[in-house]
Structures are given as structure tokens and as C-alpha cells.
Amino acid sequence: AAEPVVPAKTKVKASGNGRYVQVGTYGQPANAQAAAQRILRAGLPARIGKVQRGGKSYQVVLAGPFANKASLGQGLRTSQAAGFGDAFIR
């Protein structure tokens, strides 16, 4: 899997009122799709958002939304176990 190409702290607007786990930011749409598929195979909901930075477009892969802190924490652990060791709650 590709490594994120933008610092993990990039601001992304997530839709809805839920809470998310950000698993990566990718410059290539195919890499974002592959990451989202890994999240889905791990049993989590996945979303792909878009962000502009320095005139370039990036795709941000999120797991979620999660309804509460317990499911959010489980989502983070599941994301990390799926190979996204740098995943974080946003």
C-alpha cells in the first residue's frame, strides 16, 4: 500500500455528525480506492474525501462514522490491525 503523501494533520471536512478514523491521504485515486477496500474488508464503513493542498488534489480515506467513543476506539484498533498503523481519530 502507498504511504500517505500529505501530513496526517491535513484538515478535511467529514460529512455527518459521526466521528471518524483517518487512515491515509493519497495523491493517486487508485491508492485511495485500495485503502478504502482494505477498510471495508476489515468490516468497517469507509469514505473517501477530497482536499486541495498546494494546488494539488488528494483523497483522504476515512473509516466511519462511528456512533460513540467505544465504537470509535474499536474502529481505530481495527484500522491499525488492517495495516494502517498511522491511523488517528478525527
mmCIF file of N, CA and C in Angstrom:
data_model
loop_
_atom_site.group_PDB
_atom_site.id
_atom_site.type_symbol
_atom_site.label_atom_id
_atom_site.label_comp_id
_atom_site.label_asym_id
_atom_site.label_seq_id
_atom_site.Cartn_x
_atom_site.Cartn_y
_atom_site.Cartn_z
ATOM 1 N N ALA A 1 0.837 -1.192 0.000
ATOM 2 C CA ALA A 1 0.000 0.000 0.000
ATOM 3 C C ALA A 1 0.871 1.241 0.000
ATOM 4 N N ALA A 2 0.383 2.274 -0.608
ATOM 5 C CA ALA A 2 1.119 3.530 -0.680
ATOM 6 C C ALA A 2 1.104 4.229 0.668
ATOM 7 N N GLU A 3 2.150 4.958 0.910
ATOM 8 C CA GLU A 3 2.217 5.765 2.133
ATOM 9 C C GLU A 3 1.447 7.066 1.896
ATOM 10 N N PRO A 4 0.881 7.645 2.930
ATOM 11 C CA PRO A 4 0.226 8.944 2.774
ATOM 12 C C PRO A 4 1.217 9.971 2.219
ATOM 13 N N VAL A 5 0.705 10.850 1.347
ATOM 14 C CA VAL A 5 1.582 11.824 0.707
ATOM 15 C C VAL A 5 1.424 13.229 1.269
ATOM 16 N N VAL A 6 0.497 13.405 2.192
ATOM 17 C CA VAL A 6 0.243 14.707 2.810
ATOM 18 C C VAL A 6 0.314 14.500 4.318
ATOM 19 N N PRO A 7 0.837 15.470 5.064
ATOM 20 C CA PRO A 7 0.877 15.306 6.522
ATOM 21 C C PRO A 7 -0.484 14.896 7.085
ATOM 22 N N ALA A 8 -0.462 14.034 8.060
ATOM 23 C CA ALA A 8 -1.698 13.474 8.614
ATOM 24 C C ALA A 8 -2.617 14.527 9.216
ATOM 25 N N LYS A 9 -2.107 15.690 9.543
ATOM 26 C CA LYS A 9 -2.926 16.708 10.192
ATOM 27 C C LYS A 9 -3.722 17.569 9.205
ATOM 28 N N THR A 10 -3.721 17.190 7.919
ATOM 29 C CA THR A 10 -4.453 17.952 6.916
ATOM 30 C C THR A 10 -5.923 18.065 7.309
ATOM 31 N N LYS A 11 -6.478 19.254 7.184
ATOM 32 C CA LYS A 11 -7.887 19.479 7.529
ATOM 33 C C LYS A 11 -8.782 18.933 6.428
ATOM 34 N N VAL A 12 -9.753 18.136 6.810
ATOM 35 C CA VAL A 12 -10.725 17.588 5.876
ATOM 36 C C VAL A 12 -12.091 17.702 6.526
ATOM 37 N N LYS A 13 -13.053 18.156 5.777
ATOM 38 C CA LYS A 13 -14.411 18.220 6.308
ATOM 39 C C LYS A 13 -15.059 16.853 6.132
ATOM 40 N N ALA A 14 -15.473 16.249 7.222
ATOM 41 C CA ALA A 14 -16.178 14.973 7.174
ATOM 42 C C ALA A 14 -17.669 15.255 7.251
ATOM 43 N N SER A 15 -18.422 14.580 6.410
ATOM 44 C CA SER A 15 -19.865 14.825 6.402
ATOM 45 C C SER A 15 -20.532 14.105 7.566
ATOM 46 N N GLY A 16 -21.663 14.631 7.996
ATOM 47 C CA GLY A 16 -22.420 13.993 9.068
ATOM 48 C C GLY A 16 -21.911 14.390 10.433
ATOM 49 N N ASN A 17 -22.594 13.881 11.461
ATOM 50 C CA ASN A 17 -22.245 14.219 12.841
ATOM 51 C C ASN A 17 -21.402 13.152 13.512
ATOM 52 N N GLY A 18 -21.055 12.088 12.773
ATOM 53 C CA GLY A 18 -20.309 10.994 13.374
ATOM 54 C C GLY A 18 -18.862 11.346 13.587
ATOM 55 N N ARG A 19 -18.143 10.399 14.123
ATOM 56 C CA ARG A 19 -16.713 10.557 14.333
ATOM 57 C C ARG A 19 -16.008 9.552 13.447
ATOM 58 N N TYR A 20 -14.816 9.906 13.020
ATOM 59 C CA TYR A 20 -14.097 9.135 12.010
ATOM 60 C C TYR A 20 -12.690 8.781 12.457
ATOM 61 N N VAL A 21 -12.133 7.778 11.780
ATOM 62 C CA VAL A 21 -10.727 7.424 11.892
ATOM 63 C C VAL A 21 -10.116 7.713 10.524
ATOM 64 N N GLN A 22 -9.119 8.588 10.483
ATOM 65 C CA GLN A 22 -8.440 8.853 9.218
ATOM 66 C C GLN A 22 -7.334 7.826 9.056
ATOM 67 N N VAL A 23 -7.368 7.100 7.938
ATOM 68 C CA VAL A 23 -6.382 6.044 7.722
ATOM 69 C C VAL A 23 -5.282 6.445 6.752
ATOM 70 N N GLY A 24 -5.537 7.454 5.908
ATOM 71 C CA GLY A 24 -4.475 7.871 4.998
ATOM 72 C C GLY A 24 -4.922 8.959 4.049
ATOM 73 N N THR A 25 -3.939 9.615 3.445
ATOM 74 C CA THR A 25 -4.156 10.639 2.437
ATOM 75 C C THR A 25 -3.299 10.267 1.238
ATOM 76 N N TYR A 26 -3.914 10.261 0.057
ATOM 77 C CA TYR A 26 -3.266 9.722 -1.128
ATOM 78 C C TYR A 26 -3.357 10.680 -2.306
ATOM 79 N N GLY A 27 -2.300 10.731 -3.100
ATOM 80 C CA GLY A 27 -2.275 11.540 -4.304
ATOM 81 C C GLY A 27 -2.855 10.818 -5.501
ATOM 82 N N GLN A 28 -2.880 9.504 -5.448
ATOM 83 C CA GLN A 28 -3.411 8.700 -6.547
ATOM 84 C C GLN A 28 -4.768 8.124 -6.154
ATOM 85 N N PRO A 29 -5.823 8.422 -6.919
ATOM 86 C CA PRO A 29 -7.150 7.889 -6.598
ATOM 87 C C PRO A 29 -7.176 6.367 -6.462
ATOM 88 N N ALA A 30 -6.401 5.662 -7.270
ATOM 89 C CA ALA A 30 -6.389 4.196 -7.184
ATOM 90 C C ALA A 30 -5.868 3.725 -5.828
ATOM 91 N N ASN A 31 -4.893 4.425 -5.275
ATOM 92 C CA ASN A 31 -4.366 4.060 -3.954
ATOM 93 C C ASN A 31 -5.407 4.320 -2.870
ATOM 94 N N ALA A 32 -6.145 5.422 -3.002
ATOM 95 C CA ALA A 32 -7.218 5.711 -2.044
ATOM 96 C C ALA A 32 -8.295 4.637 -2.126
ATOM 97 N N GLN A 33 -8.663 4.230 -3.342
ATOM 98 C CA GLN A 33 -9.667 3.178 -3.508
ATOM 99 C C GLN A 33 -9.195 1.873 -2.875
ATOM 100 N N ALA A 34 -7.919 1.541 -3.069
ATOM 101 C CA ALA A 34 -7.376 0.308 -2.488
ATOM 102 C C ALA A 34 -7.423 0.368 -0.965
ATOM 103 N N ALA A 35 -7.098 1.513 -0.393
ATOM 104 C CA ALA A 35 -7.144 1.662 1.068
ATOM 105 C C ALA A 35 -8.580 1.540 1.565
ATOM 106 N N ALA A 36 -9.515 2.165 0.863
ATOM 107 C CA ALA A 36 -10.924 2.075 1.262
ATOM 108 C C ALA A 36 -11.406 0.631 1.196
ATOM 109 N N GLN A 37 -10.978 -0.105 0.194
ATOM 110 C CA GLN A 37 -11.360 -1.516 0.086
ATOM 111 C C GLN A 37 -10.796 -2.329 1.256
ATOM 112 N N ARG A 38 -9.572 -2.020 1.690
ATOM 113 C CA ARG A 38 -8.999 -2.714 2.849
ATOM 114 C C ARG A 38 -9.821 -2.440 4.100
ATOM 115 N N ILE A 39 -10.294 -1.193 4.251
ATOM 116 C CA ILE A 39 -11.119 -0.835 5.411
ATOM 117 C C ILE A 39 -12.441 -1.598 5.349
ATOM 118 N N LEU A 40 -13.041 -1.654 4.162
ATOM 119 C CA LEU A 40 -14.303 -2.399 4.012
ATOM 120 C C LEU A 40 -14.106 -3.881 4.322
ATOM 121 N N ARG A 41 -13.015 -4.462 3.832
ATOM 122 C CA ARG A 41 -12.745 -5.894 4.104
ATOM 123 C C ARG A 41 -12.521 -6.142 5.593
ATOM 124 N N ALA A 42 -12.067 -5.114 6.323
ATOM 125 C CA ALA A 42 -11.865 -5.240 7.772
ATOM 126 C C ALA A 42 -13.196 -5.115 8.521
ATOM 127 N N GLY A 43 -14.282 -4.864 7.778
ATOM 128 C CA GLY A 43 -15.605 -4.801 8.405
ATOM 129 C C GLY A 43 -16.034 -3.420 8.844
ATOM 130 N N LEU A 44 -15.342 -2.386 8.384
ATOM 131 C CA LEU A 44 -15.663 -1.011 8.780
ATOM 132 C C LEU A 44 -16.261 -0.244 7.605
ATOM 133 N N PRO A 45 -17.103 0.751 7.890
ATOM 134 C CA PRO A 45 -17.572 1.627 6.821
ATOM 135 C C PRO A 45 -16.422 2.519 6.366
ATOM 136 N N ALA A 46 -16.377 2.821 5.078
ATOM 137 C CA ALA A 46 -15.290 3.648 4.542
ATOM 138 C C ALA A 46 -15.846 4.785 3.702
ATOM 139 N N ARG A 47 -15.153 5.913 3.753
ATOM 140 C CA ARG A 47 -15.484 7.083 2.942
ATOM 141 C C ARG A 47 -14.194 7.655 2.386
ATOM 142 N N ILE A 48 -14.324 8.281 1.225
ATOM 143 C CA ILE A 48 -13.182 8.970 0.631
ATOM 144 C C ILE A 48 -13.569 10.431 0.467
ATOM 145 N N GLY A 49 -12.796 11.304 1.099
ATOM 146 C CA GLY A 49 -12.994 12.738 0.966
ATOM 147 C C GLY A 49 -11.904 13.313 0.076
ATOM 148 N N LYS A 50 -12.049 14.568 -0.278
ATOM 149 C CA LYS A 50 -11.052 15.225 -1.118
ATOM 150 C C LYS A 50 -10.569 16.492 -0.432
ATOM 151 N N VAL A 51 -9.297 16.800 -0.644
ATOM 152 C CA VAL A 51 -8.705 18.012 -0.094
ATOM 153 C C VAL A 51 -7.752 18.585 -1.145
ATOM 154 N N GLN A 52 -7.669 19.901 -1.195
ATOM 155 C CA GLN A 52 -6.721 20.581 -2.074
ATOM 156 C C GLN A 52 -5.569 21.102 -1.216
ATOM 157 N N ARG A 53 -4.364 20.906 -1.685
ATOM 158 C CA ARG A 53 -3.201 21.407 -0.949
ATOM 159 C C ARG A 53 -2.119 21.747 -1.956
ATOM 160 N N GLY A 54 -1.664 22.983 -1.936
ATOM 161 C CA GLY A 54 -0.608 23.391 -2.846
ATOM 162 C C GLY A 54 -0.993 23.229 -4.306
ATOM 163 N N GLY A 55 -2.264 23.422 -4.617
ATOM 164 C CA GLY A 55 -2.730 23.301 -5.992
ATOM 165 C C GLY A 55 -2.932 21.877 -6.470
ATOM 166 N N LYS A 56 -2.773 20.919 -5.602
ATOM 167 C CA LYS A 56 -2.959 19.512 -5.965
ATOM 168 C C LYS A 56 -4.138 18.936 -5.204
ATOM 169 N N SER A 57 -4.770 17.930 -5.790
ATOM 170 C CA SER A 57 -5.899 17.246 -5.146
ATOM 171 C C SER A 57 -5.414 15.946 -4.518
ATOM 172 N N TYR A 58 -5.928 15.681 -3.324
ATOM 173 C CA TYR A 58 -5.615 14.448 -2.617
ATOM 174 C C TYR A 58 -6.908 13.816 -2.139
ATOM 175 N N GLN A 59 -6.880 12.507 -1.984
ATOM 176 C CA GLN A 59 -8.012 11.777 -1.454
ATOM 177 C C GLN A 59 -7.675 11.347 -0.027
ATOM 178 N N VAL A 60 -8.627 11.598 0.878
ATOM 179 C CA VAL A 60 -8.460 11.246 2.283
ATOM 180 C C VAL A 60 -9.392 10.082 2.569
ATOM 181 N N VAL A 61 -8.838 8.988 3.073
ATOM 182 C CA VAL A 61 -9.631 7.798 3.368
ATOM 183 C C VAL A 61 -9.963 7.779 4.850
ATOM 184 N N LEU A 62 -11.263 7.684 5.134
ATOM 185 C CA LEU A 62 -11.776 7.674 6.500
ATOM 186 C C LEU A 62 -12.555 6.397 6.756
ATOM 187 N N ALA A 63 -12.436 5.872 7.953
ATOM 188 C CA ALA A 63 -13.311 4.798 8.426
ATOM 189 C C ALA A 63 -14.367 5.455 9.301
ATOM 190 N N GLY A 64 -15.619 5.069 9.115
ATOM 191 C CA GLY A 64 -16.676 5.646 9.936
ATOM 192 C C GLY A 64 -17.838 6.094 9.092
ATOM 193 N N PRO A 65 -18.767 6.774 9.697
ATOM 194 C CA PRO A 65 -18.763 7.349 11.045
ATOM 195 C C PRO A 65 -19.070 6.311 12.121
ATOM 196 N N PHE A 66 -18.633 6.614 13.318
ATOM 197 C CA PHE A 66 -18.874 5.767 14.475
ATOM 198 C C PHE A 66 -19.804 6.498 15.428
ATOM 199 N N ALA A 67 -20.718 5.762 16.023
ATOM 200 C CA ALA A 67 -21.791 6.354 16.831
ATOM 201 C C ALA A 67 -21.337 6.833 18.210
ATOM 202 N N ASN A 68 -20.302 6.192 18.768
ATOM 203 C CA ASN A 68 -19.892 6.545 20.127
ATOM 204 C C ASN A 68 -18.397 6.288 20.305
ATOM 205 N N LYS A 69 -17.885 6.687 21.468
ATOM 206 C CA LYS A 69 -16.446 6.552 21.719
ATOM 207 C C LYS A 69 -15.982 5.100 21.702
ATOM 208 N N ALA A 70 -16.812 4.192 22.201
ATOM 209 C CA ALA A 70 -16.418 2.785 22.227
ATOM 210 C C ALA A 70 -16.239 2.245 20.811
ATOM 211 N N SER A 71 -17.206 2.522 19.930
ATOM 212 C CA SER A 71 -17.092 2.016 18.563
ATOM 213 C C SER A 71 -15.989 2.759 17.806
ATOM 214 N N LEU A 72 -15.765 4.019 18.137
ATOM 215 C CA LEU A 72 -14.685 4.792 17.530
ATOM 216 C C LEU A 72 -13.328 4.177 17.895
ATOM 217 N N GLY A 73 -13.151 3.845 19.164
ATOM 218 C CA GLY A 73 -11.912 3.214 19.607
ATOM 219 C C GLY A 73 -11.697 1.867 18.946
ATOM 220 N N GLN A 74 -12.774 1.094 18.812
ATOM 221 C CA GLN A 74 -12.670 -0.201 18.135
ATOM 222 C C GLN A 74 -12.321 0.012 16.663
ATOM 223 N N GLY A 75 -12.904 1.042 16.043
ATOM 224 C CA GLY A 75 -12.592 1.354 14.652
ATOM 225 C C GLY A 75 -11.138 1.715 14.459
ATOM 226 N N LEU A 76 -10.579 2.465 15.407
ATOM 227 C CA LEU A 76 -9.162 2.812 15.346
ATOM 228 C C LEU A 76 -8.305 1.554 15.447
ATOM 229 N N ARG A 77 -8.607 0.699 16.407
ATOM 230 C CA ARG A 77 -7.828 -0.537 16.574
ATOM 231 C C ARG A 77 -7.950 -1.433 15.343
ATOM 232 N N THR A 78 -9.144 -1.553 14.780
ATOM 233 C CA THR A 78 -9.355 -2.378 13.596
ATOM 234 C C THR A 78 -8.592 -1.804 12.401
ATOM 235 N N SER A 79 -8.613 -0.476 12.263
ATOM 236 C CA SER A 79 -7.874 0.175 11.171
ATOM 237 C C SER A 79 -6.373 -0.088 11.299
ATOM 238 N N GLN A 80 -5.863 0.025 12.515
ATOM 239 C CA GLN A 80 -4.438 -0.222 12.739
ATOM 240 C C GLN A 80 -4.094 -1.678 12.454
ATOM 241 N N ALA A 81 -4.966 -2.589 12.857
ATOM 242 C CA ALA A 81 -4.730 -4.020 12.605
ATOM 243 C C ALA A 81 -4.795 -4.345 11.116
ATOM 244 N N ALA A 82 -5.534 -3.532 10.357
ATOM 245 C CA ALA A 82 -5.644 -3.739 8.904
ATOM 246 C C ALA A 82 -4.435 -3.182 8.161
ATOM 247 N N GLY A 83 -3.454 -2.662 8.900
ATOM 248 C CA GLY A 83 -2.222 -2.197 8.281
ATOM 249 C C GLY A 83 -2.062 -0.691 8.239
ATOM 250 N N PHE A 84 -2.975 0.037 8.845
ATOM 251 C CA PHE A 84 -2.891 1.497 8.861
ATOM 252 C C PHE A 84 -2.380 1.952 10.227
ATOM 253 N N GLY A 85 -1.110 1.705 10.483
ATOM 254 C CA GLY A 85 -0.516 1.984 11.783
ATOM 255 C C GLY A 85 -0.528 3.449 12.185
ATOM 256 N N ASP A 86 -0.622 4.345 11.192
ATOM 257 C CA ASP A 86 -0.644 5.783 11.481
ATOM 258 C C ASP A 86 -2.053 6.348 11.575
ATOM 259 N N ALA A 87 -3.058 5.475 11.556
ATOM 260 C CA ALA A 87 -4.452 5.944 11.631
ATOM 261 C C ALA A 87 -4.665 6.736 12.918
ATOM 262 N N PHE A 88 -5.567 7.721 12.835
ATOM 263 C CA PHE A 88 -5.856 8.529 14.018
ATOM 264 C C PHE A 88 -7.300 8.976 13.996
ATOM 265 N N ILE A 89 -7.810 9.318 15.170
ATOM 266 C CA ILE A 89 -9.184 9.775 15.320
ATOM 267 C C ILE A 89 -9.263 11.244 14.925
ATOM 268 N N ARG A 90 -10.332 11.583 14.172
ATOM 269 C CA ARG A 90 -10.534 12.984 13.785
ATOM 270 C C ARG A 90 -11.966 13.383 13.996
#
